[in-house]
Coordinates of C-alpha atoms in Angstrom, one line a residue:
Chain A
X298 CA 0.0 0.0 0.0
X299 CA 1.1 3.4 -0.9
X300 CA 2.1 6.1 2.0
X301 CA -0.7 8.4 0.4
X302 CA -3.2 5.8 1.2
X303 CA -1.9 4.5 4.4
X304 CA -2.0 8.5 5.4
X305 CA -5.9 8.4 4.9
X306 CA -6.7 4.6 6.6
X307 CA -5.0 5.6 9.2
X308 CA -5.6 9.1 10.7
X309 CA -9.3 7.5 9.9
X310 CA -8.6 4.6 12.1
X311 CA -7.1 6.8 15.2
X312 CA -9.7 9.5 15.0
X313 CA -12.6 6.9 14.8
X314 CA -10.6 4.8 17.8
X315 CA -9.4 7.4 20.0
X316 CA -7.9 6.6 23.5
X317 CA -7.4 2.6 22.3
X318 CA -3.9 1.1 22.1
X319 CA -3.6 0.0 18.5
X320 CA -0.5 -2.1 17.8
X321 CA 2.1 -1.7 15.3
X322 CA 1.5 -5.2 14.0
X323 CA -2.0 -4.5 13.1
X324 CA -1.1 -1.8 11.3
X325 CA 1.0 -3.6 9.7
X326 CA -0.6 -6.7 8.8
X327 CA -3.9 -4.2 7.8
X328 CA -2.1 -2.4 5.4
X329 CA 0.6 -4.9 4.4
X330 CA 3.9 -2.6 5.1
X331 CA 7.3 -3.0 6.8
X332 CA 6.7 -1.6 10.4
X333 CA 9.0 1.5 9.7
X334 CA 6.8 2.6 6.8
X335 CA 4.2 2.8 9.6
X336 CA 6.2 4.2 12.5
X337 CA 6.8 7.2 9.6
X338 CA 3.4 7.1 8.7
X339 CA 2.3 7.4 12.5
X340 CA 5.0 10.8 13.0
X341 CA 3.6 11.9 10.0
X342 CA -0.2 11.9 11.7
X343 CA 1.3 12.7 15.1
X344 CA 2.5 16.1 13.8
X345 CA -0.2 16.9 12.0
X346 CA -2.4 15.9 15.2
X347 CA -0.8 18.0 17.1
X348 CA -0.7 20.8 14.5
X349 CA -4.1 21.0 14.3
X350 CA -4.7 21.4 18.5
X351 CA -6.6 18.0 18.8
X352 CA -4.2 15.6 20.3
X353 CA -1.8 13.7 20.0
X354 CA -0.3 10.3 19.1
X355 CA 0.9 8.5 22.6
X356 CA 3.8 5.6 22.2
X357 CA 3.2 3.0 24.5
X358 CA 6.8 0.5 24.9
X359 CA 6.8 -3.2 24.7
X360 CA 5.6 -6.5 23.8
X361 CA 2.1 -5.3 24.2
X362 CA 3.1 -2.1 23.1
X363 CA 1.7 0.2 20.3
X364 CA -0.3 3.8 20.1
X365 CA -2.5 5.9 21.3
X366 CA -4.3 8.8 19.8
X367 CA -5.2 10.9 23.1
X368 CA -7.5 13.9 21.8
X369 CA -6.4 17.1 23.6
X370 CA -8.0 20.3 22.2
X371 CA -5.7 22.9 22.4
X372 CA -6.5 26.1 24.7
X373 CA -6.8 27.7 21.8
X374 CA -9.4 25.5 20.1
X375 CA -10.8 25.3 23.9
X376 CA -11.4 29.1 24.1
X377 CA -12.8 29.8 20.9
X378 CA -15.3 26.9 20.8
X379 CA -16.6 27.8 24.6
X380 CA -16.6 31.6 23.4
X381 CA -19.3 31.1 20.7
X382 CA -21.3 29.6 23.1
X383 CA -21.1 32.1 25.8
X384 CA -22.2 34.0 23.3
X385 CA -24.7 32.2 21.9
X386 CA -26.3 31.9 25.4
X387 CA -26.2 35.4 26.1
X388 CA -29.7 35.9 24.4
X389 CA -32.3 37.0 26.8
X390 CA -34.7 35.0 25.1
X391 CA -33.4 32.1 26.4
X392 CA -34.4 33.1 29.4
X393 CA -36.8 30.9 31.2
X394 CA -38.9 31.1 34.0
X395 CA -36.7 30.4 37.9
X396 CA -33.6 31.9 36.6
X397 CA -33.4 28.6 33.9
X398 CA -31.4 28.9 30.5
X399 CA -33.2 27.1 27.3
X400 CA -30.0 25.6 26.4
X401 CA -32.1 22.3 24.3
X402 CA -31.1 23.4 20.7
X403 CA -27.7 23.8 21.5
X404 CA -27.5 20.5 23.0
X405 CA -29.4 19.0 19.9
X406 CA -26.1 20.1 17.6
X407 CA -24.2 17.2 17.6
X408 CA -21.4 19.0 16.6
X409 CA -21.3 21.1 19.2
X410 CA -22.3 18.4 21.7
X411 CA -18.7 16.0 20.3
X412 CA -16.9 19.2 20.9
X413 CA -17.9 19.5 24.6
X414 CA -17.2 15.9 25.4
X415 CA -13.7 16.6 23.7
X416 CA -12.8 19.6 26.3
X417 CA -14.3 17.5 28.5
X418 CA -12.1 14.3 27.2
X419 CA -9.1 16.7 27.6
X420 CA -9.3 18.0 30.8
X421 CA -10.0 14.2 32.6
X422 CA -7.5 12.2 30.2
X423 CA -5.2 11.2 33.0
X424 CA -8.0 10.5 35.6
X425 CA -7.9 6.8 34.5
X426 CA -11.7 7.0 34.3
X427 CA -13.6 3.8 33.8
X428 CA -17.3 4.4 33.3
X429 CA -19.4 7.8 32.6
X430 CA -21.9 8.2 34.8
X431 CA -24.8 10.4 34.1
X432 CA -28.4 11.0 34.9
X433 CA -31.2 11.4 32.5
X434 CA -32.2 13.7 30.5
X435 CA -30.3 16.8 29.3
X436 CA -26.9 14.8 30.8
X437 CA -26.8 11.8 28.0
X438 CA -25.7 13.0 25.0
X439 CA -22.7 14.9 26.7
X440 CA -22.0 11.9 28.8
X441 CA -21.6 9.6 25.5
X442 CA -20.3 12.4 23.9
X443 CA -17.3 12.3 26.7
X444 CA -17.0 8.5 26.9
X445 CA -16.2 8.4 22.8
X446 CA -13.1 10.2 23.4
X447 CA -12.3 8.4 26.4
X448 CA -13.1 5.4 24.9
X449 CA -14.9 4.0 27.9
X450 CA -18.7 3.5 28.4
X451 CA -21.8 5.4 29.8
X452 CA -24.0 4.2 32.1
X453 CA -27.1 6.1 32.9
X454 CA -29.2 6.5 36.0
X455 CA -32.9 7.4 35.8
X456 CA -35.4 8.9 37.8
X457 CA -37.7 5.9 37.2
X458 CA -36.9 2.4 37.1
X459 CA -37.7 0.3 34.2
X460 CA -38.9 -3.2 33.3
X461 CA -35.7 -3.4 31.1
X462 CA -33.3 -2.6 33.7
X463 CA -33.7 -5.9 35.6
X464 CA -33.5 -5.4 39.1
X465 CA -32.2 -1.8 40.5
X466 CA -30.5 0.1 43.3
X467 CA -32.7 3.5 44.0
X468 CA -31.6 6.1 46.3
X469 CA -33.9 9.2 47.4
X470 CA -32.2 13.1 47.7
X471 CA -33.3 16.7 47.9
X472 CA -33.1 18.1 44.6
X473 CA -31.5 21.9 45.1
X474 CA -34.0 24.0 43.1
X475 CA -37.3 22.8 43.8
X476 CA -36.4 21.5 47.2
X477 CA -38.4 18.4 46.4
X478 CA -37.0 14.9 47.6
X479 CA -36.4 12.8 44.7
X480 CA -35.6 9.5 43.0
X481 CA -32.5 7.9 41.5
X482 CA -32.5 4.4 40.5
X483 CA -29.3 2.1 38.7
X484 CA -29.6 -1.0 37.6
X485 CA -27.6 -3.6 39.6
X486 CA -26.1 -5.0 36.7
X487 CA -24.7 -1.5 35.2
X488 CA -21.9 -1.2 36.9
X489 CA -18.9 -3.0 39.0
X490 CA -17.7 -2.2 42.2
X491 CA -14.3 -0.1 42.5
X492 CA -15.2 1.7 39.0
X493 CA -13.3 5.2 38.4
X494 CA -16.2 7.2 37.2
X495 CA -16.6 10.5 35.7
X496 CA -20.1 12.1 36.7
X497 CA -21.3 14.7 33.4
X498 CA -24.4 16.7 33.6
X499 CA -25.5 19.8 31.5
X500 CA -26.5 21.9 34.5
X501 CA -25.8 23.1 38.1
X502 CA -26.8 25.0 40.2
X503 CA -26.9 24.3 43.9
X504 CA -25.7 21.1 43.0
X505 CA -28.3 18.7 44.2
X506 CA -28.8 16.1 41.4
X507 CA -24.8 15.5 41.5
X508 CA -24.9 15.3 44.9
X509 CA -27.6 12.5 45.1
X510 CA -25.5 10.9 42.0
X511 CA -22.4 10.7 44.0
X512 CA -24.4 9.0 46.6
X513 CA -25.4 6.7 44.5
X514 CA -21.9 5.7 43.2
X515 CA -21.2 5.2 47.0
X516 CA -23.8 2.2 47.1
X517 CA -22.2 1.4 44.1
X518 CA -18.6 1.5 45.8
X519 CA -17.8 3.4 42.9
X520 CA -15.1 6.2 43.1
X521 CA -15.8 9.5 41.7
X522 CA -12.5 10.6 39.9
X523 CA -14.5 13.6 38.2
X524 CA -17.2 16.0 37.9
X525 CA -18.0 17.6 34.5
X526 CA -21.2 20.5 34.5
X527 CA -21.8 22.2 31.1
X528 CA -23.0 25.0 32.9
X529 CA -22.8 26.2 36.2
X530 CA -25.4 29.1 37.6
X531 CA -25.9 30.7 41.2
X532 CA -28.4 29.8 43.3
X533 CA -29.5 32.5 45.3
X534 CA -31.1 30.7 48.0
X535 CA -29.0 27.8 48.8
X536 CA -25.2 27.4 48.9
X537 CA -23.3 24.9 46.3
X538 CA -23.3 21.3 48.1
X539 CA -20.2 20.3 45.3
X540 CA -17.1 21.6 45.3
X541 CA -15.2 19.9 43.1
X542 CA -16.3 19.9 39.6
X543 CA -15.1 21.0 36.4
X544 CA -17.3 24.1 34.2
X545 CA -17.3 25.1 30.4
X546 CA -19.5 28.0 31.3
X547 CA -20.9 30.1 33.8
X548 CA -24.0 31.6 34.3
X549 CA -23.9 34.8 36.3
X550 CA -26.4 37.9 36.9
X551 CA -29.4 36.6 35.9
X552 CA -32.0 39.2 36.2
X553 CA -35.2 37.8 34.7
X554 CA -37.3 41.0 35.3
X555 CA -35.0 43.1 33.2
X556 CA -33.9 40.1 30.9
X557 CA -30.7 40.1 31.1
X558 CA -27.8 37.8 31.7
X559 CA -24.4 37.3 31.5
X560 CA -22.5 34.3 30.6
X561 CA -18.4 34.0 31.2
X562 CA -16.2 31.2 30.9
X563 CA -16.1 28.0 33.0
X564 CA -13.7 26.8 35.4
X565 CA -11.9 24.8 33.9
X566 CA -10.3 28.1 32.1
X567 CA -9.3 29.1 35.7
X568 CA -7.5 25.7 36.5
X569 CA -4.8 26.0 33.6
Chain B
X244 CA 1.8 22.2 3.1
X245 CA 2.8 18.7 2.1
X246 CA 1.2 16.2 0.1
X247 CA 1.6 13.8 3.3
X248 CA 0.6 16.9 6.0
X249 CA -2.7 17.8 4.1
X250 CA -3.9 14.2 3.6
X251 CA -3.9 13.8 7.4
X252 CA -5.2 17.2 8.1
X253 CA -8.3 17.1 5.0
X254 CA -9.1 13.2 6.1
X255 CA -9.7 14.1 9.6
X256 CA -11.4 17.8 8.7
X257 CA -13.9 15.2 6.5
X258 CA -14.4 12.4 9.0
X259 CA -15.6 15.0 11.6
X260 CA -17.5 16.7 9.0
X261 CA -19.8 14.3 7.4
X262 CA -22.5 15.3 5.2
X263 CA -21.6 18.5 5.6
X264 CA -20.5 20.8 1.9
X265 CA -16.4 21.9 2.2
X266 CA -15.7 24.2 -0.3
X267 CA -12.3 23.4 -2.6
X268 CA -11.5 27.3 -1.6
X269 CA -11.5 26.6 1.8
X270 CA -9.3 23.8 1.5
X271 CA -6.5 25.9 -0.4
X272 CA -6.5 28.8 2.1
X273 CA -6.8 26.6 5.0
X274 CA -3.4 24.6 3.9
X275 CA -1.9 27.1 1.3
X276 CA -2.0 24.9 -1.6
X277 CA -3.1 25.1 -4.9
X278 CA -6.5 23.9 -6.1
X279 CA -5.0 21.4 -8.4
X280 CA -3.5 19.6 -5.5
X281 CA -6.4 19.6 -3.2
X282 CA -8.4 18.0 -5.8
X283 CA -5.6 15.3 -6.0
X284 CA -6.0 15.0 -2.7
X285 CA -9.8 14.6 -2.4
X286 CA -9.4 11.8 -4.7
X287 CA -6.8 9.6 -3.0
X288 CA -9.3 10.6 0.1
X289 CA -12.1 9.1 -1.9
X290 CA -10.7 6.4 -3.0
X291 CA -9.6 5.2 0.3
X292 CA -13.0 6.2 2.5
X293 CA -14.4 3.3 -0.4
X294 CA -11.9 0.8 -0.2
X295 CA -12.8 1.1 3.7
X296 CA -16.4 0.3 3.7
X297 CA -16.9 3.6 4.9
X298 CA -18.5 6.2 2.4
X299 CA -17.6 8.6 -0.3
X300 CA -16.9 11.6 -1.3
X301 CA -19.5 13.5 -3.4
X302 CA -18.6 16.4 -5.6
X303 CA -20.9 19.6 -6.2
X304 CA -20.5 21.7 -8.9
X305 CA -20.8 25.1 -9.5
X306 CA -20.0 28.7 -7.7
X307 CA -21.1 26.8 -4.6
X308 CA -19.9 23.7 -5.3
X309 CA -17.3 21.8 -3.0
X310 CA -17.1 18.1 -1.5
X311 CA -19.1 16.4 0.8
X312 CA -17.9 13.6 2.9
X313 CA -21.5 10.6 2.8
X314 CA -20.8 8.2 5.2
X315 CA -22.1 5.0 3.8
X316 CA -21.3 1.7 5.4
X317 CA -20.7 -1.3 3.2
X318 CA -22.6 -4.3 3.3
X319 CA -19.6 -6.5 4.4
X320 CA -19.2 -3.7 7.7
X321 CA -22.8 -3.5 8.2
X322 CA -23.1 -7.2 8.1
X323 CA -20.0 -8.0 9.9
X324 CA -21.2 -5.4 13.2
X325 CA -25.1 -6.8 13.4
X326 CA -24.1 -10.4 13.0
X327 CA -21.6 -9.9 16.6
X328 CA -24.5 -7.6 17.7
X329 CA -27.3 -10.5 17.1
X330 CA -24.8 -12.9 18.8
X331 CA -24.1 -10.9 22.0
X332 CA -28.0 -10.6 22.2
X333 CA -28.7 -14.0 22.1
X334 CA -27.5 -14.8 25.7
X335 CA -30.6 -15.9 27.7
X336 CA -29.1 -14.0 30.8
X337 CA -30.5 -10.9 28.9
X338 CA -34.1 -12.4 29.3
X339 CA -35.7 -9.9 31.4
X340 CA -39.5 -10.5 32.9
X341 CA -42.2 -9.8 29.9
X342 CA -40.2 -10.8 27.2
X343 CA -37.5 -7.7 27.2
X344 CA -34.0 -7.8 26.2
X345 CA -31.7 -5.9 28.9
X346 CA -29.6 -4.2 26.0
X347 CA -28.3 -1.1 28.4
X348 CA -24.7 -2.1 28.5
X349 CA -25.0 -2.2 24.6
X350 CA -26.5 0.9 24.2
X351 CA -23.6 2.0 26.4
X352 CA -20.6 1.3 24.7
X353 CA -20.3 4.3 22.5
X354 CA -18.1 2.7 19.5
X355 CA -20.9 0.5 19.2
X356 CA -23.5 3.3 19.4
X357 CA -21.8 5.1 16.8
X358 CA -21.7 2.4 14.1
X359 CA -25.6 1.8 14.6
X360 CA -25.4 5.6 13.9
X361 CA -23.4 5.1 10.7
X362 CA -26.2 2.2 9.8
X363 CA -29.3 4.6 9.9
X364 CA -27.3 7.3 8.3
X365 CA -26.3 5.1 5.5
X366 CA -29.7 4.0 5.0
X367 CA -31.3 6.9 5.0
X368 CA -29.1 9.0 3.3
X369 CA -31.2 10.0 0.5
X370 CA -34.2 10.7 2.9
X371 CA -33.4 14.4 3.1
X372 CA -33.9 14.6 6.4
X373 CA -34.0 17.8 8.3
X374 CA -34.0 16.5 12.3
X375 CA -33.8 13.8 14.0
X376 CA -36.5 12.9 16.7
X377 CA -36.6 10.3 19.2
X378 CA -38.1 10.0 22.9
X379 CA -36.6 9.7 26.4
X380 CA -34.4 7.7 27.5
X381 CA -32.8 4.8 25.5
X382 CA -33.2 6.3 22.0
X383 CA -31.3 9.2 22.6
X384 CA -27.4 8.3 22.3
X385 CA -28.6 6.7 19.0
X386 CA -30.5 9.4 17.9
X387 CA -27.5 11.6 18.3
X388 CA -25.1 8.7 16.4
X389 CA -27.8 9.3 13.3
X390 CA -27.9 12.7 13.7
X391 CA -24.1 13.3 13.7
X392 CA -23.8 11.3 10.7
X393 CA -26.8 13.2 8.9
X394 CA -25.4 16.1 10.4
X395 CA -29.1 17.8 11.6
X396 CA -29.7 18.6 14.9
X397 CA -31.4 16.0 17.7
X398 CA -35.0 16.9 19.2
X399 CA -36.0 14.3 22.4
X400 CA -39.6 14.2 23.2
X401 CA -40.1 13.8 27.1
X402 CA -42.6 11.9 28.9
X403 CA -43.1 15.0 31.3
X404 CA -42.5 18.4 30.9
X405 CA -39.5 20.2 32.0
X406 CA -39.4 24.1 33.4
X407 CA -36.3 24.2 31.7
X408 CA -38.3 23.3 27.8
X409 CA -40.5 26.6 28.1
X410 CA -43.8 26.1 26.7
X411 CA -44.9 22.5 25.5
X412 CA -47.3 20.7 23.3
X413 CA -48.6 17.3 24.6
X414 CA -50.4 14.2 23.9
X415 CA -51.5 11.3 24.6
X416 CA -50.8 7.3 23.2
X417 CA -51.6 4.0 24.3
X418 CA -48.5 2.0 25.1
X419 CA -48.4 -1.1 23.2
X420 CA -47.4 -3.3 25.5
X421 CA -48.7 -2.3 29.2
X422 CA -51.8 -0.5 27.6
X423 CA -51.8 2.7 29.8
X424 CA -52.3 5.7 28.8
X425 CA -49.0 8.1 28.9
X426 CA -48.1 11.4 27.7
X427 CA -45.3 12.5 25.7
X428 CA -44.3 16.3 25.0
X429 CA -42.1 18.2 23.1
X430 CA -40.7 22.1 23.7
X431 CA -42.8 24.0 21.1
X432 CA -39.6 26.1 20.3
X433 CA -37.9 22.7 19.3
X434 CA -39.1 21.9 15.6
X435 CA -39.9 23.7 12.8
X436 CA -42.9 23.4 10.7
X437 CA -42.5 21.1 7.9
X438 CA -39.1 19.8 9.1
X439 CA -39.0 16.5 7.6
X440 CA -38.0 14.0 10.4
X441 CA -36.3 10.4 11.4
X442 CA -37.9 9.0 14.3
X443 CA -35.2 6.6 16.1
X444 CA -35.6 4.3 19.1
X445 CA -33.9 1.4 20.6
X446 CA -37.0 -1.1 20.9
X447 CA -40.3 -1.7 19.2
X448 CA -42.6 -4.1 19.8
X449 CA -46.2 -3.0 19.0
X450 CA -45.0 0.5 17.7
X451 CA -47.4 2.5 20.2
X452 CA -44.3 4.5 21.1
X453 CA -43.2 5.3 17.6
X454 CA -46.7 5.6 16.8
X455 CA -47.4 8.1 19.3
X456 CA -44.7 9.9 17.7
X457 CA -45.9 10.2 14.5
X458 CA -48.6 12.2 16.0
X459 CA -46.6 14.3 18.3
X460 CA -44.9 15.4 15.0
X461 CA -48.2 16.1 13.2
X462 CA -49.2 18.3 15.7
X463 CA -45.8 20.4 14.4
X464 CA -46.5 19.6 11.0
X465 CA -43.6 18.0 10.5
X466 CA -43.3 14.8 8.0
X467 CA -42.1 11.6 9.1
X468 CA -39.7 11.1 6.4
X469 CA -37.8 7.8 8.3
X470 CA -38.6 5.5 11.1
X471 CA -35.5 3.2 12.9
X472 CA -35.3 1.0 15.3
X473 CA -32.4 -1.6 16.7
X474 CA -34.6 -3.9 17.7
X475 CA -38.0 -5.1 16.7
X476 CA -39.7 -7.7 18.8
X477 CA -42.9 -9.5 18.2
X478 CA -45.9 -9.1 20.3
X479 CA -48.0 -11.8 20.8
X480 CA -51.0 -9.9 22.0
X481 CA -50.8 -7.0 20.0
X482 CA -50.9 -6.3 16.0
X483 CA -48.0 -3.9 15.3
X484 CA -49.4 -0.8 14.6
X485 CA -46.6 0.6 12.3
X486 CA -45.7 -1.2 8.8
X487 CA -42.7 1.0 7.4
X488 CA -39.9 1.2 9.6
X489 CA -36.1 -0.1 9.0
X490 CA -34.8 -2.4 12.0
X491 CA -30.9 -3.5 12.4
X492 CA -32.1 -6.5 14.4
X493 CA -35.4 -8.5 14.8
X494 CA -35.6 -11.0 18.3
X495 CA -38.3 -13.7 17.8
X496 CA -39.6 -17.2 19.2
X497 CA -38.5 -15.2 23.2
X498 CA -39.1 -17.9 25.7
X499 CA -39.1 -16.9 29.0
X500 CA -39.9 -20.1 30.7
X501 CA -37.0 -22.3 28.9
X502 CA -34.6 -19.2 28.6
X503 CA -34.6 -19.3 24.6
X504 CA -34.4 -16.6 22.4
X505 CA -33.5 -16.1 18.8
X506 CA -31.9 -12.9 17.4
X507 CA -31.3 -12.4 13.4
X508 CA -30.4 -9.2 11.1
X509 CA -33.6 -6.9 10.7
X510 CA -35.6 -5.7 7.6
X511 CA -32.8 -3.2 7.0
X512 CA -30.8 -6.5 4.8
X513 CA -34.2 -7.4 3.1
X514 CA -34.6 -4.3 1.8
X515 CA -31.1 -4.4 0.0

C-alpha cells in the first residue's frame, strides 16, 4: 500500500478509535507494510495531530506495546469553541422562567455536543476514568459524547426504574432547586464495584442532582474521579453542596425581570 | 503544506465533518495549496474512505460547489457489526420479565452506538432529512449517532415536561405493551414546521411509542420522512401498529420459561 493511502486509513482509524492502544503489528498486517513505513506514517499523523490542537499520538513501549491517539483540544481551540457559546447563550430569550437557561437546541447540535465531550475528554484524560456516569435527560448526549473520546462507556441513571433494567439500586435526595426529595435508580447490573467514574451533567446549580449521584456511586462503591457541568449558575437561596467539579460555562447575573444575563467562561479556564 | 501533512489534516477535517458541503477554496486557504492539488487530494481521500467500507466523497459543482464527505457503510461492515450484535444478544441471561432484552450495556458502549449511527445514516441518506426525533431515554445516544452522521440537529420528546423546555405541546398514546395511557411532549420552540424528520428508538414491539410519535410530530406539522429502530420484537398480544420502519435486528420465538431466544439481522438487509 502506498504512503498516500496509508496517510488516509490511518488518521481515519485513530480518530474513529481514540484513546485505544492500537498495535504496530496491526497496522501492519492491515495495510501490508514494513513496520518503519508505519512508525513514519504514524509521525507523519502525530505532527499533523498536534498541528491542528486535537491531540496527539501516545507511544506505549513493549511487547504489548503500540499507540494511542489521546484527543487534547488545544487552549486555543478550547477558548474559541466555549466563546461562541457564551455568546450564543447570552440571548435574553433564552431566558426561562426560575432563573433557567433554554440551552435544548444547543445541546441537539451534535457537533457542538462532540466538541464539549472533547474539552471534557481533555481536561479528565489522566483520571484513569472507567465508566461515565450520568443522569437522564439533558446529561446523556454529553456523557456519551465524553465516553467516545475516552473510549470507555456510559451508564445512565434514571429517575424511574424500568422493566428493562432488571433489578435496581434506588436512592432518594433533595433536589436543590425545587427543594423536592427525589428519586435515582441504577440497575444492579450497570456497573462494577471499584469503577473510576466521571459524573457529566449539563447543569448546576446548587448542585443537588450530583450530589444524590455521588451517593449513589457510593452504594455502588464506585469512586468518583471527576465532575463535569456544562453549565454552572448561582443559586440564590442555597449554597453549592459540590465543590469539586469541572465548568465550560458560567452563568452569572441573571435578572429575569430586566432580561438580562451574563454568561463568562467556566472553570476549567481558571485551572490551567 | 505537504502532500503527506494535508492528507492527514483534510481526512480528519472530513471524517468530523460528514454530510456537511467543504468548499475546494477553503481547503486551499486553510493549507496554502493550490486547487490542483487539493483535488488530488480529495481523490486519494475518496478512494480510500471506499476501499474502507466507509462512504464517499461527493462532488458539487458550480460557484457553490465543493465536497461532501457521505458516510455510507458497506454491506460487508454492516453485516459483519449486526451479526456480533445479534450474537451478544442471544445470551438468555439478557431475558428480562415480559419478554424484554436488557440491552443497556449495549447501548452504552459508545463505539458501538456510533456504528448503529453510521447504519441509519447510510440508510437513510437520501431521505433528506432535516432532524432527528426520538423519545426519552434509551433512543437518545442513538438518535444523536444518526444525527451526527446526517449532520441535523437531535429533538428528544419527554414523557413529562420540564421548566427548563419553556412552553410544550402534549399528547397522549396508548402503550403497546402495558396498555396505559402516557403522555409524551415536546418544547414547542424545538421543531420547525415542515421539518422532515427520522424517528429513532432502541426497541419496538407494537410500535405504540413510535406511533405516538408520529402524532406528536403532526401536531408540528412536520413529516415523518424515516422510522428506525435496533430492535423489533414481536408481540403476541398485539398487532404492530406501524408497517414501514427499518430495524438493524429482529428477536423472535422469546421464551421466558425455557430461557430461549432467537436474534437475526432486521428488515434493513431485506430491503437491500
Amino acid at each position: 500500500m502506498k504512503r498516500s493511502d496509508r496517510l488516509v486509513a490511518m488518521t481515519n482509524y485513530l480518530v474513529e478509535h481514540p484513546s485505544q492502544l492500537v498495535s504496530l503489528p496491526f497496522f501492519s498486517a492491515e495495510f501490508d507494510s514494513a513496520k518503519s513505513s508505519i512508525s513514519e506514517d504514524l509521525a507523519i499523523i502525530n505532527q499533523n495531530l498536534q498541528n491542528l490542537g486535537i491531540g496527539y499520538l501516545e507511544s506505549v513501549s513493549g511487547a504489548a506495546g503500540g499507540v494511542k491517539y489521546i484527543p487534547e483540544y488545544s487552549q486555543e481551540n478550547s477558548e474559541r469553541f466555549v466563546d461562541e457559546l457564551c455568546e450564543e447563550l447570552e440571548d435574553p430569550n433564552r431566558l426561562l422562567p426560575g432563573g433557567y437557561l433554554y440551552m435544548s437546541d444547543i445541546l441537539g447540535e451534535p457537533s457542538k455536543v462532540r466538541n464539549i465531550g472533547r474539552l471534557f475528554a481533555s481536561a479528565f484524560a489522566s483520571a484513569e476514568i472507567d465508566v461515565v456516569v450520568t443522569v437522564a435527560t439533558k446529561g446523556i448526549p454529553l456523557a456519551y459524547a465524553v465516553a467516545s473520546f475516552l473510549n470507555v462507556p456510559v451508564v445512565i441513571v434514571r429517575r424511574d426504574p424500568k422493566v428493562t433494567e432488571g433489578s435496581t439500586v434506588s436512592i432518594n435526595y433533595v433536589s436543590g432547586s425545587s427543594r423536592k426529595i427525589q428519586t435515582m435508580v441504577l440497575s444492579k447490573r450497570s456497573l462494577q464495584e471499584g469503577s473510576r467514574v466521571c459524573i457529566i451533567d449539563d447543569f448546576m446549580k446548587a448542585g443537588g442532582t450530583v450530589n444524590g449521584m455521588k451517593d449513589l456511586m457510593e452504594e455502588f462503591r464506585a469512586e468518583v474521579a471527576a465532575i463535569g457541568v456544562l453549565a454552572e449558575a448561582e443559586d440564590e437561596d442555597e449554597e453549592r453542596v459540590i465543590t469539586e467539579y469541572t465548568s465550560l460555562i458560567q452563568i452569572t447575573n441573571v435578572d429575569v425581570k430586566n432580561r438580562q444575563i451574563e454568561v463568562h467562561r467556566g472553570n476549567l479556564f481558571l485551572q490551567e
